[in-house]
XYZ file of C-alpha atoms in Angstrom:
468
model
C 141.830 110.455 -56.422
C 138.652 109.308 -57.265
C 138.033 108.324 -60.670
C 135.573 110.261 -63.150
C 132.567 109.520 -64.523
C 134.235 109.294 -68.237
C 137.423 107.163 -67.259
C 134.855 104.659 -65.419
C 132.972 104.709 -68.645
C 135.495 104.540 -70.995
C 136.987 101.109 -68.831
C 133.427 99.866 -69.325
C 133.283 100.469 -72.643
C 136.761 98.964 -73.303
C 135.982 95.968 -70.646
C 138.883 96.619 -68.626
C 136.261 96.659 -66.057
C 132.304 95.153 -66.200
C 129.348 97.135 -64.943
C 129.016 93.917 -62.030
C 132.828 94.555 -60.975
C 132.181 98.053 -60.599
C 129.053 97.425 -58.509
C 130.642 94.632 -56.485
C 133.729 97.238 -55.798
C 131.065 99.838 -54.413
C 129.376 97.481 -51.856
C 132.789 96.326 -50.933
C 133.624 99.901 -50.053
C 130.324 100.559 -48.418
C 130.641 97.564 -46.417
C 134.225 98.744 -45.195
C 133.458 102.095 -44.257
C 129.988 102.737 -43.988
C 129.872 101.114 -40.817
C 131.807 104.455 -39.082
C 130.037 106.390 -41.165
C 126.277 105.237 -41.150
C 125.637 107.037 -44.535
C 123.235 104.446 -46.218
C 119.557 103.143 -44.517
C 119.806 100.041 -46.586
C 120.447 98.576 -49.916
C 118.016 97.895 -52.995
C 117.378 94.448 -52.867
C 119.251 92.115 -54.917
C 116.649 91.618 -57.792
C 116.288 95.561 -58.048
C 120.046 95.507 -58.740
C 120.624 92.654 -60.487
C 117.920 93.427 -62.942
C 119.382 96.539 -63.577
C 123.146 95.209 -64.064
C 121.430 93.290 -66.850
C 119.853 96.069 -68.548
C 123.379 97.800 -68.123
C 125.274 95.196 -69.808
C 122.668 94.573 -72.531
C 123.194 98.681 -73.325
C 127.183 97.803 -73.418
C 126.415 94.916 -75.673
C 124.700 96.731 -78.313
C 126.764 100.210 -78.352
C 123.790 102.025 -76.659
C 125.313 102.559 -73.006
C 125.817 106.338 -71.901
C 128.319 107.735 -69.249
C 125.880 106.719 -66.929
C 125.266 103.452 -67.837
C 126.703 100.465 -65.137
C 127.230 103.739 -62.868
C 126.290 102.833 -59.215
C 124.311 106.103 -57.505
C 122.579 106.101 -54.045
C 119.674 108.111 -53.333
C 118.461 110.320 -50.561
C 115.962 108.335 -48.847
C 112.905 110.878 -50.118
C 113.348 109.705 -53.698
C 110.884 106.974 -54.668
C 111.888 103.214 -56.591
C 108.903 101.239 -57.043
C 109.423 98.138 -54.700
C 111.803 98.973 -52.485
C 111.617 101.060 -49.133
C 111.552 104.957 -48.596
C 110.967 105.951 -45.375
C 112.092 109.725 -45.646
C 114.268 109.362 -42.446
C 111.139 109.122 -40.198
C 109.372 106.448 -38.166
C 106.125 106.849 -39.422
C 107.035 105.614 -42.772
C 109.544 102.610 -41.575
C 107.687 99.858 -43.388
C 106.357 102.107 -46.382
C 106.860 100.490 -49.689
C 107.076 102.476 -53.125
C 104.603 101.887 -55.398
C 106.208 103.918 -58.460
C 109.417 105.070 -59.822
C 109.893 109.013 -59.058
C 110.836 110.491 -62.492
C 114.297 111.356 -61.941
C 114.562 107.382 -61.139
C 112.494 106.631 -64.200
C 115.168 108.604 -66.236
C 118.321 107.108 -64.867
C 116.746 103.328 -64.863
C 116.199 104.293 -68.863
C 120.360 105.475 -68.937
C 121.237 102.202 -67.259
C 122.468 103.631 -63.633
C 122.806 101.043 -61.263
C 120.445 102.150 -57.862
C 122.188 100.654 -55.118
C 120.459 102.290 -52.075
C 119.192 104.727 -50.186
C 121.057 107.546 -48.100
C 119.898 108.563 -44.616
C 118.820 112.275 -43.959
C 117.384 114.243 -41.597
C 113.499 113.384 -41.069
C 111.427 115.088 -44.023
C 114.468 116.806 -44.728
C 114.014 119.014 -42.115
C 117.467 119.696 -40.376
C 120.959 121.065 -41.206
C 122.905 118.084 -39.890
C 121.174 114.767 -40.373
C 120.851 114.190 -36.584
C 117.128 114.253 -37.555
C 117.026 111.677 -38.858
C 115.115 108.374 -36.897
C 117.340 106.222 -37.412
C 120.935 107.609 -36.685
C 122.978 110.098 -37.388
C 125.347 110.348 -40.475
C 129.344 111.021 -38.923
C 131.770 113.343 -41.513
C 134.140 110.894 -43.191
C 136.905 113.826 -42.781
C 136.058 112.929 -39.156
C 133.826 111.414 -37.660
C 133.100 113.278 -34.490
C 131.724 116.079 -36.807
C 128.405 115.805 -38.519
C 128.175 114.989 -42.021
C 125.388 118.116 -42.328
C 121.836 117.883 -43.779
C 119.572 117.244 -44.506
C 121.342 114.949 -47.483
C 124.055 113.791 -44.980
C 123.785 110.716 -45.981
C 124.395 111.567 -50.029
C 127.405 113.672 -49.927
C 129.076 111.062 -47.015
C 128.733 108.055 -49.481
C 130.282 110.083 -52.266
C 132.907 111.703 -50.010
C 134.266 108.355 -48.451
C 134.517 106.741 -52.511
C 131.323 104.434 -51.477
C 129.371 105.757 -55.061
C 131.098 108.303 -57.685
C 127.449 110.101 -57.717
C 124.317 110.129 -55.509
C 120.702 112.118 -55.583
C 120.116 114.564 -52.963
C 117.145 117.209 -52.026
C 117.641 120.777 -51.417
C 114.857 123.182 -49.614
C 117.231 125.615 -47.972
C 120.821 124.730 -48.570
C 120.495 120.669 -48.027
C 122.613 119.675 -50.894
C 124.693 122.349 -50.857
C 125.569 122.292 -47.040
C 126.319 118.847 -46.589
C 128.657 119.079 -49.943
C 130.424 121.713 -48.508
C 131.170 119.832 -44.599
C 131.822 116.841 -46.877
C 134.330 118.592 -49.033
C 132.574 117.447 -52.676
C 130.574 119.440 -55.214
C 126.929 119.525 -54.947
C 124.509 121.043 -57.404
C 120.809 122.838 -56.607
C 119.072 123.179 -59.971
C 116.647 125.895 -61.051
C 113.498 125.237 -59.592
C 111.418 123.132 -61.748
C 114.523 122.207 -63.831
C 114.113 118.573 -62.542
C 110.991 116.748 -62.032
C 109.494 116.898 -58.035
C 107.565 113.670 -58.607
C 108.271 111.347 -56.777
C 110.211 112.957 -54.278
C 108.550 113.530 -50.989
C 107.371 117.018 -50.227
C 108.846 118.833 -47.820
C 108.449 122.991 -48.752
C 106.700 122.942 -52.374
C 107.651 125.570 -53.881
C 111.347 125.138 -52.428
C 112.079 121.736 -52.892
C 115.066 120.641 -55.885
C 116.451 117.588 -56.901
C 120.168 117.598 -57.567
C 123.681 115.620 -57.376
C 126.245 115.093 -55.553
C 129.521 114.446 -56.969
C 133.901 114.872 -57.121
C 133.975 117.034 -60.027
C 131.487 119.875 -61.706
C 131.682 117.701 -64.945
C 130.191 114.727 -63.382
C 127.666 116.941 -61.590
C 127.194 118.697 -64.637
C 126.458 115.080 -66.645
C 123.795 113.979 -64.126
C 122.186 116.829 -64.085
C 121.729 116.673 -68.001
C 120.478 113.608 -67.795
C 117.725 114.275 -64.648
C 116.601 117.801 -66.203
C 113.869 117.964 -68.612
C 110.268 118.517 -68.819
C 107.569 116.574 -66.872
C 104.086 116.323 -66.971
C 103.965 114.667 -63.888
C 105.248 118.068 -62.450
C 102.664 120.813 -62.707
C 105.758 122.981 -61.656
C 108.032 121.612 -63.964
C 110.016 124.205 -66.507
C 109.313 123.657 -70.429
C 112.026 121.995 -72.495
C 112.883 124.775 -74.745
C 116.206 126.403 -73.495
C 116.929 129.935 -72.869
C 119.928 131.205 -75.012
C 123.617 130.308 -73.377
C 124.249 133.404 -70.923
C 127.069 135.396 -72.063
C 130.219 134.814 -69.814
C 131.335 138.707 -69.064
C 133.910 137.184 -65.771
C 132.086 139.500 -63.093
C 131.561 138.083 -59.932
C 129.258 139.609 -57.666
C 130.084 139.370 -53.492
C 127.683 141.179 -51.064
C 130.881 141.603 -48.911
C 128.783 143.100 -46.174
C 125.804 140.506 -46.144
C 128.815 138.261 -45.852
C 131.371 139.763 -43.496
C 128.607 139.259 -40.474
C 128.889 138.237 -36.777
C 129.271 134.659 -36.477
C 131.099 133.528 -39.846
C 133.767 131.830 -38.499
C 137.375 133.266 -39.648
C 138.770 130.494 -41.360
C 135.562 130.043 -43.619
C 135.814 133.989 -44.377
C 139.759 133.598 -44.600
C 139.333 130.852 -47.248
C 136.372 133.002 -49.015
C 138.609 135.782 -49.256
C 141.147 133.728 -50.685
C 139.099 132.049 -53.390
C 137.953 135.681 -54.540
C 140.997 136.927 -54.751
C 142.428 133.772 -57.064
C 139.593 134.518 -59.047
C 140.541 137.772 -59.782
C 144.092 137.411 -60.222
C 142.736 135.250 -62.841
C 141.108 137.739 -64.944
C 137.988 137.985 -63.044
C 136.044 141.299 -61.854
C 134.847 141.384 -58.715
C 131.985 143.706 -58.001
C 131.223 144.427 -54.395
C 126.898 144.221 -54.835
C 124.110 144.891 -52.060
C 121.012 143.283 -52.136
C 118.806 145.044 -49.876
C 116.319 141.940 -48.891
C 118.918 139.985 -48.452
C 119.070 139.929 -45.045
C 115.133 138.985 -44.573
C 115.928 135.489 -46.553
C 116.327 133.891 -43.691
C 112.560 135.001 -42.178
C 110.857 134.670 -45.348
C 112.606 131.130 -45.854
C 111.618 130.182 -42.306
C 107.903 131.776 -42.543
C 107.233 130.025 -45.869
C 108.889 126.594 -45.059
C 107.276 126.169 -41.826
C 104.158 126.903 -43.450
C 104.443 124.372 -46.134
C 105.458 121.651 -44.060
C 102.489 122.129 -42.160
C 100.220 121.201 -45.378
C 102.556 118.587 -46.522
C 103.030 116.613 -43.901
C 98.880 116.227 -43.344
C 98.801 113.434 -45.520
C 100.809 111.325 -42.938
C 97.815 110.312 -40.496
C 98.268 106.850 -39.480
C 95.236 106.030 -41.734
C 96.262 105.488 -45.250
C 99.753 104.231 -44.716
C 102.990 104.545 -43.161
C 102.761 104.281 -39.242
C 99.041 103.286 -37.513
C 99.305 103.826 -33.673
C 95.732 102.401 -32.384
C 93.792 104.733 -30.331
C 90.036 103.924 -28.667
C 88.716 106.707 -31.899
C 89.921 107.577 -35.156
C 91.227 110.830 -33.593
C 93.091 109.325 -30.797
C 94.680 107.268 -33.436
C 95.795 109.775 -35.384
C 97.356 112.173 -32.404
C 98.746 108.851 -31.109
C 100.162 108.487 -34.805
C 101.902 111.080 -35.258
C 103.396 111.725 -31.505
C 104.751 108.257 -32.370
C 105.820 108.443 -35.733
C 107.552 112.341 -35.923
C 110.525 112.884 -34.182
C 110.679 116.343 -32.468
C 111.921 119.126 -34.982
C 109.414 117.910 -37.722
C 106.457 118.412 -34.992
C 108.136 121.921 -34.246
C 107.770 122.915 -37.839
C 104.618 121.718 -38.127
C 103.235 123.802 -34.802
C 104.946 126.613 -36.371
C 103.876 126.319 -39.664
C 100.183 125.704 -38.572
C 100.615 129.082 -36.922
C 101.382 131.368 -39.214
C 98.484 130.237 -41.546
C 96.239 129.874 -38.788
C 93.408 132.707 -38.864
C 94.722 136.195 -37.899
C 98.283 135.129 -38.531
C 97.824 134.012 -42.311
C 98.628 138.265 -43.855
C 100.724 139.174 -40.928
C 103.320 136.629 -41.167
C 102.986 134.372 -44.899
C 101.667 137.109 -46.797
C 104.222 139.079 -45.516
C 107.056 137.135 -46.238
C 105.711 136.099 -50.070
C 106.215 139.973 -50.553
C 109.585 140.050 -49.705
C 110.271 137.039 -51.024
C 108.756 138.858 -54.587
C 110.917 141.588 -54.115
C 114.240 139.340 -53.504
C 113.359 138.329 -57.107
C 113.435 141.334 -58.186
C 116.597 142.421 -56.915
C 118.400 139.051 -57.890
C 117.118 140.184 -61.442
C 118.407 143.307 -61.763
C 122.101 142.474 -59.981
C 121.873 139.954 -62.729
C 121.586 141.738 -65.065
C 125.574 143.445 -63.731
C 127.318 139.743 -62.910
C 127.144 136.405 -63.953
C 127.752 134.879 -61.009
C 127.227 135.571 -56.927
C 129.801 134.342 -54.883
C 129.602 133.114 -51.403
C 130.507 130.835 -48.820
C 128.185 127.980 -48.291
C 128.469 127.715 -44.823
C 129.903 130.459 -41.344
C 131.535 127.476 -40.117
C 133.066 124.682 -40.808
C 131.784 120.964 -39.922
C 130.421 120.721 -36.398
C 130.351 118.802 -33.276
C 127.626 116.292 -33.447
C 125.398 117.190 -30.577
C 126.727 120.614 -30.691
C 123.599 122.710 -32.133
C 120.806 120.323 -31.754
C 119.712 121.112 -28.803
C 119.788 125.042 -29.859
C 117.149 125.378 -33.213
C 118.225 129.111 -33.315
C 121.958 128.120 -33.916
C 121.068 125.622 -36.695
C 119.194 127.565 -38.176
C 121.860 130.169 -38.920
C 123.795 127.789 -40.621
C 121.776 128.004 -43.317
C 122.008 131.913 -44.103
C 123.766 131.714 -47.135
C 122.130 129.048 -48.656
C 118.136 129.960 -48.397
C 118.348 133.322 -50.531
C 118.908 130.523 -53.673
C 115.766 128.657 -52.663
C 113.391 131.593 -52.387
C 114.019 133.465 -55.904
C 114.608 130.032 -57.308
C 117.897 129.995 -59.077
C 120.499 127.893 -59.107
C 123.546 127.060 -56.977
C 126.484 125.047 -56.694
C 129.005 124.132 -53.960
C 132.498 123.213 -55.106
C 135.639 122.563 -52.655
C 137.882 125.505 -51.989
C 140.517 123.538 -49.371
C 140.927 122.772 -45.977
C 141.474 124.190 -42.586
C 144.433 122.918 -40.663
C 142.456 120.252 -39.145
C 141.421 118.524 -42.438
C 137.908 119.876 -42.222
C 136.613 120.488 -45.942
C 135.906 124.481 -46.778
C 133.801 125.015 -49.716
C 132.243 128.304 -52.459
C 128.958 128.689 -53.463
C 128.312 129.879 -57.137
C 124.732 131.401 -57.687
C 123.591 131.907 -61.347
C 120.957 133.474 -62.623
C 117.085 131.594 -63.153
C 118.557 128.698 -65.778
C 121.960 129.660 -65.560
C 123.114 126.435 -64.697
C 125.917 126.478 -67.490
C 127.033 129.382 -66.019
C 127.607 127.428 -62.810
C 129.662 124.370 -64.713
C 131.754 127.087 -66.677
C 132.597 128.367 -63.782
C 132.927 126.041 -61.333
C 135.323 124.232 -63.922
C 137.460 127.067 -64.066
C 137.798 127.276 -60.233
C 138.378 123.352 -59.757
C 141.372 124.176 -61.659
C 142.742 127.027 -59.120
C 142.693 124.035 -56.509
């Protein structure tokens, strides 16, 4: 079992083990198993780390270290540290260079985390399966003929496999909590604007979360304390001053029929089922709910996604930096740019997105879907208002055949049915281990909380670790 974040501090502390043993054991793993796994793009460089081992043991020295402090964490490759590489999983930022620290790094370099590297991903983020990505795709450590999911593949293999105890991931539409689930370890998406977007590259704005990856909901729980907070750097970023604790009434909500649904593979329903029914034998109600938008999440997620991608991706034109393919004109440069430098499902989304806000299409199809998308906040609201939680699966199926979907959009984007609804209203979520199917493959319950409800999520989620 893998240790916690508090027994690895509390051996630092007592120096039963030193921040550059503990790093030295996590490259040592990494270099054993990563190989298989292909998790990790590449390692800080040595003065990144060694500077910050220094700062750690300094913080040891003079009684100021935290839990985090000598604790080695990798980062999804879409999370900026000034000097070192970030290519977002794509070609057309393979020789990019940081120039700043995104806030969330700024935060845990202050805390004395060790950065060791960066995770692969799907390119952008955009994928459910981090066979996106441009340079390789990340295999399931459970096994490795079975995808590692997305887009933070990378992140939740590392942790999975006992390379890091914690890592950073991204989540637009279910990419931390999807890949924690196939990976069988907890994954957290915060309240939107709970954690600082800067520095992370843009994928869907209004979508996009930091969060973390780890093997319990108490170390998930202490990174996210320490990456949440005001930032001015954020114009989206929530205020400081916290809402009053949410009163813990033990009523789950299920949308049993949103969930029972064509396609949701019996042993992930089987093990659903199960989990719910521990939960009540426990003391729990469970409240069968219906949300009627529910089952337009998926278009609206797919409408509005597409659509921001298409403005956020603009920036990347061969011209300022990242990837310059020379063409005899500045425009056959930057068409020859970005056929070169974007793989094929980010230039789908792009078409797509350029689309539906092209003129004629911009009311009938965004519009649209920002209406619903206003009234699935309004219904998560009210059923709020009756629950504290929503329960359900992360995931219809379990891990996948690499190559299985990818070749079939429509199919992969399924997958992520029961994670999008979280992204569009903007609460928060969180994926914690609920066994394993015969073969070994990692199943896995979503939590949803209401908008800053993310204690909510850790009470709970600790009291269902313990049913396991």
């Amino acid at each position: 079992m893998q240790k916690s974040l508090k027994q690895l501090h509390g051996e630092l502390k007592n120096g039963t083990l030193t921040v550059r043993a503990l790093v030295e054991q996590s490259r040592d793993v990494i270099k054993e198993k990563d190989g298989d796994i292909h998790a990790l793009l590449d390692m800080y460089s040595d003065v990144c780390i060694e500077t910050q081992i220094q700062k750690a043991e300094e913080m040891f020295a003079n009684n100021t270290a935290t839990v985090l402090t000598g604790i080695p964490i990798v980062l999804k490759d879409n999370i900026l540290v000034k000097g070192e590489g970030a290519t977002g999983g794509s070609k057309i930022l393979e020789n990019y260079v940081a120039v700043y620290d995104a806030t969330v790094v700024k935060r845990l370099k202050a805390l004395g985390s060790i950065l060791l590297g960066r995770a692969n991903m799907d390119e952008f983020a955009m994928g459910g399966s981090t066979e996106n990505s441009a340079y390789g795709v990340t295999k399931n450590p459970h096994d490795t003929t079975r995808v590692a999911g997305g887009s933070s593949g990378g992140s939740a293999a590392v942790v999975a496999y006992g390379g890091v105890p914690i890592s950073l991931g991204s989540d637009t539409g279910g990419s931390i909590r999807q890949p924690a689930a196939f990976c069988g370890v907890v994954g957290l998406k915060p309240t939107y604007g709970k954690v600082s977007r800067f520095g992370l590259m843009a994928m869907g704005s209004s979508l996009d979360q930091i969060g973390p990856f780890g093997n319990s909901v108490e170390d998930v729980e202490e990174v996210y304390n320490a990456i949440a907070g005001n930032d001015p750097m954020d114009s989206t970023s929530l205020p400081d001053a916290r809402k009053e604790p949410d009163v813990i009434r033990k009523v789950i909500g299920v949308p049993w029929k949103f969930i029972k649904r064509e396609g949701i593979d019996a042993k992930v329903l089987s093990n659903f089922t199960a989990s719910i029914e521990k939960m009540e034998k426990e003391g729990y109600t469970i409240k069968d709910i219906t949300i009627e938008h529910l089952e337009k999440s998926l278009s609206v997620y797919y409408i509005v996604m597409f659509a921001e991608v298409s403005s956020n991706l603009a920036r990347y034109d061969g011209i300022r930096y990242g990837l310059s393919h020379p063409g005899e004109t500045s425009i056959k440069s930057y068409f020859e740019s970005r056929t070169a430098g974007f793989g094929d499902e980010v230039r789908r989304r792009i078409l797509i997105g350029t689309y539906v806000l092209s003129s004629g299409y911009y009311d009938a199809y965004y519009n649209k879907a920002n209406s619903v998308r206003e009234m699935l906040r309004k219904e998560f609201i009210h059923i709020f208002n009756e629950v504290d939680v929503i329960a359900m699966p992360n995931t219809p199926t379990p891990a996948f055949k690499i190559g299985e979907k990818i070749s079939d959009p429509l199919a992969m984007y399924l997958e992520d049915i029961f994670t999008v609804p979280v992204n569009i209203v903007g609460v928060p979520a969180i994926a914690i281990p609920s066994g394993k199917t015969e073969a070994g493959l990692p199943l896995s319950i979503q939590f949803i909380a209401c908008h800053e409800g993310e204690q909510t999520l850790f009470t709970y989620g600790k009291a269902f670790e313990k049913l396991y």
